């Protein structure tokens, strides 16, 4: 089909320009950039679907429609992502550990059951109850509750302290593992408001602020949607000196000839204290000589006086080129000291260049430095020009290896493309599909937990593809719907706050998982060994109370103090299982040694495993209560327990449980034990706790989990006084990348985990509707289910 496009039309498809005017196209929907682009021109001759025509008329041929267009494919990708459910790798690993622990415990329980049933003196009912009770002690019933409470408190903290709304709980866990953050530039790293760089104004003669004053006099303050005039007016209003200069000379605009795509300039007529002046603002070449590129249809034509001075022109063009290469857009100003309508022979003079740039947000450089400190690399991905991207990267402390997005699209060798994406500091002149491809490559091919920040429709596909999608303040609804974290306050510092809080959450959950698996191992093996060796079975009610106390007393772990690590936290099973096994083995071994050393040694202790009377069972119960309760103080500390202060709530909860256990043992007949025995048990547990904690430090070093650097505060770090050189940035980048290579997701975990179930049944419908009980959290929107099955990612 051939279509006609005119001003304010939205391109209904990808349109190849055939004939007509040079079109001014607003590509913000795709690139996020505020300045319209020219078609045909340096960006090609295909106007993409969803872009808006700002000026011009042309005929064009439809070359792609629907999901074959860039916009259509972006929406299809977002829809595909949002129709799935997400479970974090961390949560999946923990549930795997729990399943393995319970399975192993079940094997021991079955052995105990068989052993008890083979004894003719043990009634079948008692044997079954004894086995089931040991199994109950092995199941970490409170684990899902503790995890949900910890995550909910983390989400609440981010909302209160950092004005960040968490829309996906699994993503809050994944932030702790994030190694690379990809970020859009315009509106995210920058303000999305073009600004005059007053300090960089080029003025061959006279004060620089005079150039700004002339620019203001040739601007239309009522054109609030024009980024250039808006930037000029804002800069002038921020400069008291420029305003004083205007008042002193009595300048007043009387007439204005607006911008025309053909003449590429604005002409303003000004009165000042009885005199008159004409000011031109526009493209450098057209302001110097209106005949540049051929005579146009403009009513006023001129050549500035300095055009005859080759050295002047050469220096001016060099300055313009240098500013353009640095990423600045330039506006030229020329002045005629007369009303050019009345005196067309009056002379013009060039007065200066105004450099324009979309400036970084006030906290962008500090946030990036803080993220680098936390071993998170940042890649800038922008639809703007490469030179603009490089200059912005320099201003915010990123490396300047910014490559054109075209290199991603034109590189056919997958390995070369992957290396390109890995090594680059960012990409410019990209399309939404390029942003998504960068994220997917880092996520799937390199195993990196990847984040993405953005604010526009063009960022939505990448936001939904990343494990951690972050929509910044002022983002479009499309970006918010695709994001896992929505910032409601300007600035990027909440991202760093989210990283620190997420790593604290990881530390809390990791400590609780290590503790709970270790407690399960201790309880199951200790109780089973006593049955096998001495045929002593602890009363089922005692074990149920013990399991209940363990679970209830550990809920305050959610409110515990924890430090964030400097390195990303990965869901590695081996260190967790190894540490749990260490605690479980040492505690079990020492407990059995203690029981068999004191068994039947002194009548005053009233402890005999052969008779297995109430006092003996009560002492076994109390020993296990104290051993499992005190263990949390060691499990939660990355080093010696006294170097990490627990929260008051956790201390009170554990001590209250310990005191309750002692009272029950002393004063309840079923638990009844003499005070001397209780004293021995308390002393033994304190000594064992100290021994185990010291051994833990050495064991963590042995398994590579020791000597952890921590970040104690979520405050942004101070920027260095001097700008870092490219060599320094490159060195620090290589050091971070070494950390990244050690923080990858295992290959088998990179693909989404899928669980299928029948939604035609009541149970299936309940599971499909659940967002808490099975650990899966809906990402947003309404998921579509077919008649028989549902898939969760």
Short mmCIF file of C-alpha atoms in Angstrom, two decimals, residues 277-730:
data_model
loop_
_atom_site.label_atom_id
_atom_site.label_comp_id
_atom_site.label_asym_id
_atom_site.label_seq_id
_atom_site.Cartn_x
_atom_site.Cartn_y
_atom_site.Cartn_z
CA UNK A 277 17.54 45.24 16.27
CA UNK A 278 16.98 42.01 14.32
CA UNK A 279 18.11 38.67 15.76
CA UNK A 280 18.43 35.34 13.93
CA UNK A 281 18.59 31.95 15.64
CA UNK A 282 19.02 28.59 13.93
CA UNK A 283 21.33 26.23 12.08
CA UNK A 284 24.94 27.45 12.00
CA UNK A 285 25.29 27.43 8.22
CA UNK A 286 21.97 29.26 7.65
CA UNK A 287 22.65 31.88 10.30
CA UNK A 288 26.05 32.64 8.79
CA UNK A 289 24.82 32.70 5.19
CA UNK A 290 21.18 32.21 4.26
CA UNK A 291 22.25 31.00 0.80
CA UNK A 292 24.12 28.01 2.27
CA UNK A 293 22.90 24.89 0.50
CA UNK A 294 21.06 27.01 -2.05
CA UNK A 295 18.78 30.01 -1.82
CA UNK A 296 15.64 29.32 0.20
CA UNK A 297 12.22 30.95 0.34
CA UNK A 298 12.95 33.02 3.45
CA UNK A 299 11.83 36.64 3.32
CA UNK A 300 15.12 37.86 4.76
CA UNK A 301 18.50 36.93 3.28
CA UNK A 302 21.95 37.93 4.53
CA UNK A 303 25.62 37.06 4.98
CA UNK A 304 27.36 37.96 8.25
CA UNK A 305 30.34 40.29 8.10
CA UNK A 306 32.73 37.70 9.60
CA UNK A 307 32.07 35.35 6.67
CA UNK A 308 34.87 37.17 4.83
CA UNK A 309 37.36 36.24 7.55
CA UNK A 310 38.51 32.71 6.73
CA UNK A 311 40.32 32.26 10.06
CA UNK A 312 37.20 33.30 11.97
CA UNK A 313 35.00 30.88 10.01
CA UNK A 314 37.55 28.08 10.32
CA UNK A 315 37.74 28.52 14.11
CA UNK A 316 33.94 28.72 14.39
CA UNK A 317 33.39 25.54 12.40
CA UNK A 318 36.06 23.74 14.43
CA UNK A 319 34.29 24.77 17.63
CA UNK A 320 30.92 23.66 16.26
CA UNK A 321 32.39 20.33 15.18
CA UNK A 322 34.03 19.82 18.59
CA UNK A 323 30.75 20.50 20.39
CA UNK A 324 28.85 18.18 18.05
CA UNK A 325 31.47 15.45 18.50
CA UNK A 326 31.12 15.84 22.25
CA UNK A 327 27.39 15.21 21.92
CA UNK A 328 26.04 18.75 22.08
CA UNK A 329 23.40 20.14 19.75
CA UNK A 330 24.28 23.72 18.74
CA UNK A 331 22.17 26.78 18.03
CA UNK A 332 23.81 29.77 16.27
CA UNK A 333 22.91 33.42 16.95
CA UNK A 334 23.48 36.38 14.58
CA UNK A 335 22.47 39.99 15.14
CA UNK A 336 21.67 43.01 12.92
CA UNK A 337 21.74 46.40 14.65
CA UNK A 338 18.71 47.63 12.71
CA UNK A 339 15.21 46.64 11.72
CA UNK A 340 15.95 44.46 8.71
CA UNK A 341 12.44 45.08 7.35
CA UNK A 342 13.21 48.80 7.15
CA UNK A 343 16.88 48.53 6.21
CA UNK A 344 17.60 45.40 4.13
CA UNK A 345 21.17 46.59 3.54
CA UNK A 346 22.06 46.61 7.24
CA UNK A 347 25.04 44.51 8.28
CA UNK A 348 24.83 41.27 10.29
CA UNK A 349 27.35 39.94 12.77
CA UNK A 350 27.73 36.50 14.28
CA UNK A 351 27.62 36.59 18.11
CA UNK A 352 27.89 33.00 19.35
CA UNK A 353 26.95 29.33 19.68
CA UNK A 354 24.60 27.87 22.29
CA UNK A 355 25.45 24.23 23.17
CA UNK A 356 22.45 22.12 24.24
CA UNK A 357 22.36 18.80 26.01
CA UNK A 358 19.88 16.70 27.95
CA UNK A 359 21.64 16.97 31.35
CA UNK A 360 22.05 14.05 33.78
CA UNK A 361 19.83 13.90 36.84
CA UNK A 362 21.46 15.40 39.90
CA UNK A 363 22.12 12.03 41.54
CA UNK A 364 22.92 9.95 38.44
CA UNK A 365 26.71 10.09 38.70
CA UNK A 366 26.62 9.36 42.45
CA UNK A 367 24.18 6.47 41.99
CA UNK A 368 26.34 4.91 39.27
CA UNK A 369 29.46 5.25 41.43
CA UNK A 370 27.60 3.57 44.29
CA UNK A 371 26.39 0.74 42.05
CA UNK A 372 29.95 0.24 40.83
CA UNK A 373 31.03 0.07 44.49
CA UNK A 374 28.46 -2.69 44.94
CA UNK A 375 29.97 -4.54 41.94
CA UNK A 376 27.10 -3.76 39.58
CA UNK A 377 28.10 -2.56 36.11
CA UNK A 378 25.87 -0.11 34.25
CA UNK A 379 25.35 -0.16 30.49
CA UNK A 380 23.66 2.84 28.87
CA UNK A 381 21.28 2.00 26.00
CA UNK A 382 19.83 5.02 24.21
CA UNK A 383 18.05 5.91 21.02
CA UNK A 384 20.04 9.15 20.80
CA UNK A 385 23.13 9.76 18.67
CA UNK A 386 26.39 7.98 19.51
CA UNK A 387 28.23 11.25 20.25
CA UNK A 388 25.47 12.34 22.64
CA UNK A 389 25.69 8.96 24.36
CA UNK A 390 29.46 9.23 24.78
CA UNK A 391 29.31 12.73 26.27
CA UNK A 392 26.53 11.73 28.67
CA UNK A 393 28.52 8.64 29.67
CA UNK A 394 31.54 10.83 30.42
CA UNK A 395 29.46 13.21 32.54
CA UNK A 396 28.00 10.43 34.69
CA UNK A 397 31.18 8.40 35.18
CA UNK A 398 30.61 5.57 32.70
CA UNK A 399 33.12 4.35 30.15
CA UNK A 400 32.79 5.92 26.71
CA UNK A 401 32.88 2.71 24.65
CA UNK A 402 29.40 3.49 23.31
CA UNK A 403 28.63 1.61 20.08
CA UNK A 404 25.90 2.25 17.50
CA UNK A 405 22.92 -0.10 17.78
CA UNK A 406 23.34 -0.83 14.10
CA UNK A 407 26.32 -3.02 14.98
CA UNK A 408 24.00 -5.33 16.92
CA UNK A 409 21.60 -5.59 14.00
CA UNK A 410 24.27 -6.08 11.32
CA UNK A 411 26.47 -8.59 13.17
CA UNK A 412 25.45 -12.07 12.06
CA UNK A 413 28.01 -14.14 13.97
CA UNK A 414 26.40 -14.89 17.35
CA UNK A 415 29.70 -15.19 19.24
CA UNK A 416 30.96 -11.88 17.86
CA UNK A 417 27.65 -10.19 18.73
CA UNK A 418 27.70 -11.61 22.26
CA UNK A 419 31.26 -10.37 22.82
CA UNK A 420 30.25 -6.97 21.47
CA UNK A 421 27.38 -6.73 23.97
CA UNK A 422 29.55 -7.97 26.85
CA UNK A 423 32.42 -5.54 26.33
CA UNK A 424 30.51 -2.36 25.38
CA UNK A 425 29.78 0.35 27.94
CA UNK A 426 26.54 1.00 26.11
CA UNK A 427 24.76 1.39 22.79
CA UNK A 428 23.27 4.40 21.01
CA UNK A 429 20.81 4.88 18.16
CA UNK A 430 19.03 1.70 19.20
CA UNK A 431 15.51 0.38 18.65
CA UNK A 432 13.35 -1.36 21.27
CA UNK A 433 14.34 -4.75 19.86
CA UNK A 434 18.02 -3.87 20.33
CA UNK A 435 17.46 -3.07 24.01
CA UNK A 436 15.65 -6.36 24.51
CA UNK A 437 18.36 -8.30 22.68
CA UNK A 438 21.08 -6.84 24.91
CA UNK A 439 19.14 -7.88 28.02
CA UNK A 440 18.36 -11.36 26.69
CA UNK A 441 21.97 -11.96 25.64
CA UNK A 442 23.33 -11.01 29.07
CA UNK A 443 20.64 -13.09 30.75
CA UNK A 444 20.59 -16.24 28.63
CA UNK A 445 24.06 -16.47 27.07
CA UNK A 446 26.15 -15.12 29.93
CA UNK A 447 23.95 -16.17 32.87
CA UNK A 448 23.95 -12.66 34.31
CA UNK A 449 21.08 -11.52 36.51
CA UNK A 450 20.22 -8.40 34.55
CA UNK A 451 18.28 -5.27 35.46
CA UNK A 452 16.78 -2.66 33.14
CA UNK A 453 15.61 0.87 33.85
CA UNK A 454 13.47 2.99 31.55
CA UNK A 455 10.52 5.32 31.29
CA UNK A 456 9.03 5.02 27.82
CA UNK A 457 7.00 2.71 25.62
CA UNK A 458 10.23 1.89 23.81
CA UNK A 459 11.72 0.51 27.04
CA UNK A 460 8.81 -1.83 27.85
CA UNK A 461 10.10 -4.92 25.93
CA UNK A 462 13.47 -4.78 27.69
CA UNK A 463 11.86 -4.04 31.08
CA UNK A 464 9.69 -7.13 30.84
CA UNK A 465 12.59 -9.31 29.60
CA UNK A 466 14.94 -8.40 32.47
CA UNK A 467 14.82 -10.24 35.78
CA UNK A 468 14.58 -6.79 37.39
CA UNK A 469 12.62 -4.16 35.45
CA UNK A 470 12.64 -0.66 36.98
CA UNK A 471 10.37 2.17 35.78
CA UNK A 472 11.61 5.60 36.84
CA UNK A 473 9.51 8.55 38.03
CA UNK A 474 7.32 9.96 35.26
CA UNK A 475 7.37 6.69 33.28
CA UNK A 476 4.58 5.87 30.85
CA UNK A 477 1.89 3.35 31.78
CA UNK A 478 3.43 0.85 29.36
CA UNK A 479 6.77 1.02 31.18
CA UNK A 480 5.11 0.75 34.60
CA UNK A 481 3.09 -2.29 33.57
CA UNK A 482 6.25 -4.02 32.38
CA UNK A 483 8.33 -3.13 35.46
CA UNK A 484 8.92 -4.95 38.75
CA UNK A 485 9.91 -1.79 40.63
CA UNK A 486 8.32 1.63 40.08
CA UNK A 487 10.09 4.75 41.34
CA UNK A 488 7.71 7.52 42.37
CA UNK A 489 10.33 10.15 43.19
CA UNK A 490 12.80 11.77 40.81
CA UNK A 491 16.33 10.44 40.88
CA UNK A 492 17.97 7.03 40.67
CA UNK A 493 19.16 6.64 44.26
CA UNK A 494 16.23 4.30 45.12
CA UNK A 495 17.80 1.73 42.78
CA UNK A 496 20.89 1.59 44.97
CA UNK A 497 18.67 1.49 48.04
CA UNK A 498 16.77 -1.46 46.53
CA UNK A 499 20.04 -3.30 45.86
CA UNK A 500 21.23 -2.84 49.45
CA UNK A 501 17.86 -3.81 50.97
CA UNK A 502 17.57 -6.85 48.70
CA UNK A 503 21.01 -8.08 49.73
CA UNK A 504 20.03 -7.61 53.36
CA UNK A 505 16.92 -9.67 52.70
CA UNK A 506 19.06 -12.33 51.06
CA UNK A 507 21.32 -12.43 54.12
CA UNK A 508 18.32 -12.85 56.46
CA UNK A 509 16.69 -15.60 54.42
CA UNK A 510 20.01 -17.36 53.86
CA UNK A 511 20.72 -17.31 57.61
CA UNK A 512 17.27 -18.69 58.39
CA UNK A 513 17.51 -21.42 55.74
CA UNK A 514 20.94 -22.51 57.02
CA UNK A 515 19.59 -22.50 60.57
CA UNK A 516 16.36 -24.35 59.78
CA UNK A 517 17.97 -27.08 57.68
CA UNK A 518 20.67 -27.52 60.33
CA UNK A 519 18.01 -27.73 63.05
CA UNK A 520 16.11 -30.33 61.04
CA UNK A 521 19.28 -32.40 60.58
CA UNK A 522 20.09 -32.12 64.29
CA UNK A 523 16.61 -33.12 65.45
CA UNK A 524 16.06 -35.97 63.00
CA UNK A 525 19.47 -37.63 63.32
CA UNK A 526 19.71 -37.18 67.09
CA UNK A 527 16.24 -38.56 67.78
CA UNK A 528 16.71 -41.39 65.27
CA UNK A 529 20.10 -42.43 66.70
CA UNK A 530 18.67 -42.55 70.21
CA UNK A 531 15.93 -44.85 68.93
CA UNK A 532 18.37 -47.09 67.05
CA UNK A 533 20.98 -47.33 69.84
CA UNK A 534 18.91 -47.29 73.02
CA UNK A 535 15.33 -47.75 71.83
CA UNK A 536 14.51 -44.50 73.63
CA UNK A 537 11.63 -42.64 72.03
CA UNK A 538 10.93 -39.08 73.17
CA UNK A 539 7.26 -38.38 73.81
CA UNK A 540 5.44 -37.22 70.66
CA UNK A 541 3.86 -34.21 72.39
CA UNK A 542 7.31 -33.00 73.46
CA UNK A 543 8.62 -33.13 69.89
CA UNK A 544 5.56 -31.33 68.53
CA UNK A 545 6.03 -28.55 71.11
CA UNK A 546 9.75 -28.42 70.24
CA UNK A 547 9.02 -28.02 66.50
CA UNK A 548 6.36 -25.40 67.24
CA UNK A 549 8.68 -23.38 69.48
CA UNK A 550 11.45 -23.51 66.87
CA UNK A 551 9.17 -22.14 64.16
CA UNK A 552 7.40 -19.46 66.20
CA UNK A 553 10.54 -18.13 67.88
CA UNK A 554 12.28 -17.62 64.52
CA UNK A 555 9.63 -15.39 62.91
CA UNK A 556 11.46 -12.25 64.23
CA UNK A 557 14.31 -13.17 61.86
CA UNK A 558 12.32 -11.01 59.43
CA UNK A 559 13.14 -7.98 61.62
CA UNK A 560 16.78 -8.91 62.20
CA UNK A 561 19.76 -6.68 61.50
CA UNK A 562 21.78 -7.62 58.43
CA UNK A 563 24.49 -6.10 56.28
CA UNK A 564 24.54 -6.12 52.50
CA UNK A 565 27.55 -7.73 50.83
CA UNK A 566 29.63 -5.86 48.23
CA UNK A 567 29.28 -8.75 45.80
CA UNK A 568 26.02 -9.93 44.20
CA UNK A 569 24.42 -12.73 46.19
CA UNK A 570 23.83 -15.90 44.18
CA UNK A 571 21.52 -18.77 45.05
CA UNK A 572 24.34 -21.35 45.28
CA UNK A 573 23.09 -24.53 46.88
CA UNK A 574 26.44 -26.05 47.85
CA UNK A 575 27.55 -23.43 50.43
CA UNK A 576 24.07 -23.42 52.01
CA UNK A 577 23.87 -27.20 52.25
CA UNK A 578 27.50 -27.51 53.38
CA UNK A 579 27.06 -24.96 56.17
CA UNK A 580 23.79 -26.57 57.29
CA UNK A 581 25.45 -30.00 57.25
CA UNK A 582 28.35 -28.60 59.31
CA UNK A 583 26.02 -27.28 62.00
CA UNK A 584 23.87 -30.40 61.93
CA UNK A 585 26.79 -32.84 62.10
CA UNK A 586 28.64 -31.02 64.90
CA UNK A 587 25.53 -30.42 67.00
CA UNK A 588 24.32 -34.00 66.54
CA UNK A 589 27.70 -35.51 67.33
CA UNK A 590 28.21 -33.45 70.48
CA UNK A 591 24.60 -34.03 71.61
CA UNK A 592 24.98 -37.82 71.33
CA UNK A 593 28.35 -37.74 73.11
CA UNK A 594 26.81 -35.67 75.92
CA UNK A 595 23.79 -37.97 76.30
CA UNK A 596 25.83 -41.18 76.42
CA UNK A 597 28.55 -39.73 78.67
CA UNK A 598 26.08 -38.68 81.41
CA UNK A 599 23.65 -41.57 80.90
CA UNK A 600 23.30 -43.51 84.17
CA UNK A 601 26.44 -41.90 85.62
CA UNK A 602 24.86 -40.11 88.56
CA UNK A 603 21.48 -40.70 90.28
CA UNK A 604 21.27 -36.95 90.93
CA UNK A 605 21.03 -36.23 87.19
CA UNK A 606 18.16 -38.70 86.71
CA UNK A 607 19.25 -39.42 83.14
CA UNK A 608 19.22 -43.00 81.85
CA UNK A 609 18.70 -43.79 78.16
CA UNK A 610 18.02 -47.45 78.95
CA UNK A 611 14.94 -46.70 81.03
CA UNK A 612 14.03 -43.60 78.96
CA UNK A 613 11.81 -42.26 81.72
CA UNK A 614 10.12 -38.83 81.81
CA UNK A 615 13.14 -37.05 83.30
CA UNK A 616 15.44 -38.44 80.59
CA UNK A 617 13.05 -37.44 77.83
CA UNK A 618 12.66 -33.99 79.37
CA UNK A 619 16.43 -33.44 79.45
CA UNK A 620 16.81 -34.59 75.83
CA UNK A 621 14.01 -32.21 74.90
CA UNK A 622 15.55 -29.25 76.77
CA UNK A 623 19.01 -29.91 75.30
CA UNK A 624 17.57 -29.86 71.76
CA UNK A 625 15.55 -26.71 72.50
CA UNK A 626 18.64 -24.82 73.69
CA UNK A 627 20.87 -26.18 70.92
CA UNK A 628 18.49 -25.23 68.12
CA UNK A 629 17.53 -21.84 69.58
CA UNK A 630 21.08 -20.62 70.22
CA UNK A 631 22.20 -21.83 66.78
CA UNK A 632 20.49 -18.87 65.04
CA UNK A 633 22.96 -16.41 66.62
CA UNK A 634 25.82 -18.24 64.93
CA UNK A 635 24.06 -18.96 61.62
CA UNK A 636 23.09 -15.31 61.09
CA UNK A 637 26.62 -13.93 61.58
CA UNK A 638 29.05 -14.06 58.63
CA UNK A 639 31.96 -14.10 61.10
CA UNK A 640 32.14 -14.56 64.88
CA UNK A 641 28.69 -14.09 66.45
CA UNK A 642 29.74 -11.12 68.63
CA UNK A 643 30.71 -9.10 65.53
CA UNK A 644 27.12 -8.97 64.27
CA UNK A 645 24.48 -7.65 66.67
CA UNK A 646 21.06 -9.30 66.27
CA UNK A 647 17.87 -7.28 66.50
CA UNK A 648 16.24 -6.80 69.89
CA UNK A 649 13.14 -8.68 68.73
CA UNK A 650 15.17 -11.77 67.82
CA UNK A 651 17.10 -11.68 71.11
CA UNK A 652 13.89 -11.39 73.14
CA UNK A 653 12.16 -14.13 71.13
CA UNK A 654 15.02 -16.63 71.52
CA UNK A 655 15.58 -15.86 75.22
CA UNK A 656 11.85 -16.11 75.93
CA UNK A 657 11.75 -19.52 74.25
CA UNK A 658 14.80 -20.68 76.23
CA UNK A 659 13.28 -19.50 79.52
CA UNK A 660 9.96 -21.17 78.64
CA UNK A 661 11.77 -24.42 77.89
CA UNK A 662 13.61 -24.31 81.22
CA UNK A 663 10.39 -23.59 83.14
CA UNK A 664 8.58 -26.46 81.41
CA UNK A 665 11.43 -28.84 82.16
CA UNK A 666 11.61 -27.88 85.81
CA UNK A 667 7.96 -27.55 86.76
CA UNK A 668 5.82 -29.65 84.40
CA UNK A 669 5.64 -33.26 85.59
CA UNK A 670 5.76 -34.66 82.04
CA UNK A 671 9.10 -32.86 81.47
CA UNK A 672 10.21 -33.04 85.11
CA UNK A 673 13.98 -32.90 85.54
CA UNK A 674 16.13 -31.89 88.54
CA UNK A 675 17.66 -28.41 88.60
CA UNK A 676 21.22 -29.77 88.59
CA UNK A 677 20.60 -31.50 85.25
CA UNK A 678 19.13 -28.30 83.79
CA UNK A 679 22.23 -26.40 84.89
CA UNK A 680 24.50 -28.93 83.18
CA UNK A 681 22.45 -28.72 80.01
CA UNK A 682 22.63 -24.91 79.94
CA UNK A 683 26.39 -24.93 80.55
CA UNK A 684 26.98 -27.62 77.92
CA UNK A 685 24.98 -25.73 75.29
CA UNK A 686 26.82 -22.46 75.92
CA UNK A 687 30.19 -24.22 75.55
CA UNK A 688 29.05 -26.10 72.45
CA UNK A 689 27.69 -22.86 70.93
CA UNK A 690 31.08 -21.14 71.32
CA UNK A 691 32.95 -24.13 69.86
CA UNK A 692 30.58 -24.43 66.90
CA UNK A 693 30.71 -20.69 66.18
CA UNK A 694 34.52 -20.66 66.08
CA UNK A 695 34.53 -23.75 63.89
CA UNK A 696 31.98 -22.13 61.59
CA UNK A 697 34.34 -19.25 60.75
CA UNK A 698 37.06 -21.66 59.64
CA UNK A 699 34.59 -23.85 57.76
CA UNK A 700 33.18 -20.87 55.82
CA UNK A 701 36.68 -19.94 54.72
CA UNK A 702 37.23 -23.54 53.64
CA UNK A 703 34.14 -23.58 51.39
CA UNK A 704 34.87 -20.11 49.99
CA UNK A 705 32.07 -18.37 51.89
CA UNK A 706 34.20 -16.39 54.33
CA UNK A 707 35.88 -12.96 54.35
CA UNK A 708 32.77 -11.22 53.03
CA UNK A 709 33.01 -7.45 52.45
CA UNK A 710 29.86 -5.66 53.57
CA UNK A 711 28.11 -2.36 52.90
CA UNK A 712 26.74 -0.96 56.15
CA UNK A 713 24.57 1.86 54.81
CA UNK A 714 22.34 2.57 51.83
CA UNK A 715 23.63 6.15 51.54
CA UNK A 716 25.22 7.01 48.20
CA UNK A 717 29.01 7.15 48.27
CA UNK A 718 30.87 10.40 47.75
CA UNK A 719 32.18 11.11 44.26
CA UNK A 720 35.95 11.53 43.78
CA UNK A 721 37.06 15.16 43.54
CA UNK A 722 38.81 14.60 40.21
CA UNK A 723 37.24 12.94 37.18
CA UNK A 724 38.57 9.43 36.60
CA UNK A 725 40.58 8.76 33.46
CA UNK A 726 39.39 6.24 30.88
CA UNK A 727 42.25 3.93 31.90
CA UNK A 728 41.08 3.98 35.54
CA UNK A 729 37.49 3.30 34.49
CA UNK A 730 38.62 0.40 32.30
#
